[in-house]
Each structure stands twice: as structure tokens, then as C-alpha cells.
CSV table of C-alpha atoms in Angstrom, one decimal:
chain,number,residue,atom,x,y,z
A,1,ILE,CA,44.0,-27.0,21.2
A,2,ALA,CA,40.2,-26.8,21.5
A,3,LYS,CA,40.1,-24.7,18.3
A,4,PHE,CA,42.3,-27.2,16.5
A,5,LEU,CA,39.9,-30.1,17.5
A,6,ASN,CA,36.9,-28.0,16.4
A,7,VAL,CA,35.6,-27.8,19.9
A,8,SER,CA,34.4,-24.5,21.3
A,9,PRO,CA,36.3,-23.1,24.3
A,10,GLU,CA,33.1,-23.4,26.3
A,11,ILE,CA,32.8,-27.2,25.5
A,12,ALA,CA,36.4,-27.7,26.3
A,13,ALA,CA,36.0,-25.9,29.7
A,14,ALA,CA,32.8,-28.0,30.4
A,15,TYR,CA,34.7,-31.2,29.6
A,16,HIS,CA,37.5,-30.2,31.9
A,17,THR,CA,35.1,-29.4,34.7
A,18,GLN,CA,33.2,-32.7,34.2
A,19,PHE,CA,36.1,-35.1,33.8
A,20,ASN,CA,39.1,-33.0,35.0
A,21,ILE,CA,40.7,-33.8,31.7
A,22,ASP,CA,41.9,-31.4,29.0
A,23,PHE,CA,42.1,-31.8,25.2
A,24,PRO,CA,43.7,-33.8,23.8
A,25,THR,CA,42.1,-36.4,26.0
A,26,ASP,CA,43.9,-39.0,28.0
A,27,PHE,CA,41.4,-41.7,27.5
A,28,THR,CA,43.1,-44.0,30.1
A,29,LYS,CA,41.7,-41.7,32.7
A,30,LEU,CA,38.1,-42.3,31.4
A,31,LEU,CA,38.4,-46.1,31.1
A,32,ARG,CA,36.1,-47.7,33.6
A,33,PRO,CA,38.2,-49.9,36.0
A,34,GLU,CA,36.1,-53.0,35.4
A,35,ALA,CA,36.1,-52.7,31.5
A,36,VAL,CA,39.3,-54.8,30.9
A,37,GLU,CA,38.1,-57.6,33.3
A,38,LEU,CA,34.8,-57.8,31.3
A,39,LEU,CA,36.5,-57.8,28.0
A,40,GLU,CA,38.9,-60.6,29.1
A,41,TYR,CA,36.0,-62.6,30.3
A,42,LEU,CA,34.0,-62.3,27.1
A,43,LYS,CA,37.1,-62.9,24.9
A,44,ASP,CA,37.9,-66.1,27.0
A,45,LEU,CA,34.3,-67.3,26.3
A,46,GLY,CA,34.9,-66.8,22.6
A,47,TYR,CA,32.3,-64.0,22.0
A,48,PRO,CA,33.0,-61.9,18.9
A,49,MET,CA,33.2,-58.3,19.9
A,50,ALA,CA,33.1,-55.0,18.1
A,51,VAL,CA,33.2,-51.3,18.7
A,52,ALA,CA,30.5,-49.5,16.9
A,53,SER,CA,31.0,-45.8,17.6
A,54,SER,CA,29.2,-42.9,16.1
A,55,GLY,CA,32.3,-40.9,16.7
A,56,ARG,CA,35.2,-40.3,14.2
A,57,LEU,CA,37.3,-43.4,13.5
A,58,ILE,CA,40.5,-41.6,14.3
A,59,ARG,CA,39.3,-40.7,17.7
A,60,THR,CA,37.9,-44.2,18.3
A,61,MET,CA,41.2,-45.7,17.3
A,62,ASN,CA,43.1,-43.3,19.5
A,63,LYS,CA,40.9,-44.4,22.5
A,64,LEU,CA,41.6,-48.0,21.8
A,65,ASP,CA,45.4,-47.3,21.3
A,66,GLN,CA,45.7,-45.4,24.5
A,67,CYS,CA,43.9,-48.0,26.5
A,68,ASP,CA,45.5,-51.0,24.8
A,69,LEU,CA,42.1,-52.5,23.9
A,70,HIS,CA,42.5,-53.4,20.2
A,71,LYS,CA,43.2,-57.0,21.0
A,72,TYR,CA,39.7,-57.5,22.3
A,73,PHE,CA,37.8,-56.4,19.2
A,74,ASP,CA,37.3,-58.2,16.0
A,75,VAL,CA,35.8,-55.2,14.2
A,76,VAL,CA,35.9,-51.4,14.8
A,77,ILE,CA,33.2,-49.4,13.0
A,78,SER,CA,32.7,-45.7,12.8
A,79,GLY,CA,29.6,-43.7,12.2
A,80,GLU,CA,31.6,-41.8,9.6
A,81,GLN,CA,31.0,-44.8,7.3
A,82,PHE,CA,27.2,-44.3,7.2
A,83,LYS,CA,24.7,-41.8,5.9
A,84,GLU,CA,22.9,-41.9,9.2
A,85,THR,CA,24.2,-42.9,12.5
A,86,LYS,CA,22.8,-43.5,16.0
A,87,PRO,CA,19.8,-43.5,16.8
A,88,HIS,CA,19.5,-45.1,13.3
A,89,PRO,CA,20.2,-48.8,13.6
A,90,GLU,CA,22.4,-49.1,10.5
A,91,ILE,CA,25.7,-49.0,12.3
A,92,PHE,CA,24.7,-51.9,14.6
A,93,LEU,CA,23.2,-53.9,11.8
A,94,HIS,CA,26.3,-53.5,9.7
A,95,THR,CA,28.5,-54.4,12.7
A,96,ALA,CA,26.5,-57.6,13.3
A,97,LYS,CA,26.9,-58.6,9.7
A,98,GLN,CA,30.7,-58.0,9.9
A,99,LEU,CA,30.8,-60.3,12.9
A,100,ASN,CA,28.5,-62.8,11.1
A,101,VAL,CA,26.0,-62.7,14.0
A,102,ASP,CA,22.3,-62.3,13.7
A,103,PRO,CA,21.1,-59.0,15.2
A,104,GLU,CA,18.8,-60.7,17.7
A,105,ASP,CA,21.8,-62.6,19.0
A,106,CYS,CA,23.7,-59.4,19.7
A,107,MET,CA,24.1,-57.6,23.0
A,108,VAL,CA,24.9,-53.9,22.8
A,109,ILE,CA,26.4,-52.1,25.7
A,110,GLU,CA,25.6,-48.4,25.5
A,111,ASP,CA,26.0,-45.3,27.5
A,112,SER,CA,23.9,-42.8,25.6
A,113,THR,CA,20.3,-42.3,24.7
A,114,MET,CA,21.2,-42.3,21.0
A,115,GLY,CA,23.1,-45.6,21.3
A,116,ILE,CA,20.4,-47.2,23.4
A,117,THR,CA,17.8,-46.2,20.8
A,118,ALA,CA,19.9,-47.5,17.9
A,119,GLY,CA,20.4,-50.9,19.6
A,120,TYR,CA,16.7,-51.1,20.3
A,121,ASN,CA,15.9,-50.1,16.7
A,122,ALA,CA,18.3,-52.9,15.5
A,123,GLY,CA,16.4,-55.5,17.5
A,124,MET,CA,19.3,-56.2,19.8
A,125,CYS,CA,19.5,-56.8,23.5
A,126,VAL,CA,20.5,-53.5,24.9
A,127,VAL,CA,22.4,-53.0,28.1
A,128,ALA,CA,22.4,-49.4,29.3
A,129,LEU,CA,25.4,-48.4,31.4
A,130,ARG,CA,24.0,-45.9,33.9
A,131,ASP,CA,26.2,-42.9,34.6
A,132,PRO,CA,25.0,-40.6,37.4
A,133,ARG,CA,26.8,-37.7,35.8
A,134,PHE,CA,24.4,-37.8,32.8
A,135,ASN,CA,20.7,-38.1,32.6
A,136,PHE,CA,20.4,-40.6,29.7
A,137,ASP,CA,17.0,-42.1,28.8
A,138,THR,CA,17.4,-45.8,29.4
A,139,SER,CA,13.7,-46.7,28.9
A,140,LEU,CA,14.4,-48.7,25.7
A,141,ALA,CA,17.1,-50.7,27.3
A,142,THR,CA,16.6,-54.4,28.0
A,143,TYR,CA,18.8,-54.1,31.1
A,144,VAL,CA,20.3,-51.2,33.0
A,145,VAL,CA,23.6,-51.8,34.9
A,146,ASP,CA,25.7,-49.6,37.2
A,147,ASN,CA,28.9,-51.7,36.7
A,148,LEU,CA,30.1,-53.4,33.5
A,149,LEU,CA,30.8,-56.6,35.4
A,150,GLU,CA,27.0,-57.1,35.8
A,151,VAL,CA,27.1,-58.0,32.1
A,152,LYS,CA,28.6,-61.4,33.1
A,153,GLN,CA,25.3,-62.5,34.7
A,154,LEU,CA,23.2,-61.0,31.8
A,155,ILE,CA,24.9,-63.0,29.1
A,156,HIS,CA,23.7,-66.1,30.7
A,157,LYS,CA,20.1,-64.8,30.8
A,158,LYS,CA,20.0,-63.9,27.1
């Protein structure tokens, strides 16, 4: 299966060790428990929301399908659509335009150095989701959180 997905056996083994999940991935096991509560909260407040993933669209859609998250997002954008992707800001600037929102009025929630940098480069408020398993550089983030529900307080600060 790893070969079919163009993933080396070493990467597949490391992924299994890190997350105790094999390919193909069951994304429901990776979904943070507080994610749906935050999405419900933001949707109830009427915020437009999007997924802007540097990953392949088919994989992103698979994640959303498995976790039943499509209903929360107005737009789903893939890095495949662009010449350059994160840390280049184009994906976030395009997504803001699709949502009809000015970049400076956007809040990006990111969990990688490349994504944090892209949001910063786009002039957006960047919330870095800290993950102790990874040593991402969060120095360009506006805020750093350990739990997605912390975003509830941050949207009122912005």
C-alpha cells in the first residue's frame, strides 16, 4: 500500500510509529477531539471558513469525507492549484478572495512551519496549533495555542 501511495516503506513505518495508523489513513483517528466543537461555534457565528491545504485535493477531500467536516467549509482549496504553495502566500490570498474577505481580516489556523509562514506572508492573523510531537517554528505566529478551543477567545481579540 505504501508503494501505491508513493510513500517509501520507511515513511510508512515512521507514520505508523508516530500515529499508530497505517496507510491508507483513517483520518477520524487523527481528528482533534475539540475540532468539531470549534467548527460548530464558528459556523453558528456566521464566519466564512475554508480549508487551504498544500496537500493533494483528493487526500484533503478524503479527510473531510471521513470526518464528516464538509458542511463547515465554504471553500476547499488545494496547493495543487498553484505554481507555488506554502510558505508562499498565494494559497491563502486566493482563499481569502474566494471567501470575499480581506486578507487582514482572516485568521489562519496552522500546524506547520510552512503554513505559519504562508499565513504571515499573506498578512493574516496566524494561530499556530502547538503539537508536542513536532518541533515547528511558531515564531511568526500571532498566537500559539495548545487546544483549538482557545481560538474562541482569540476571535474576540482580533
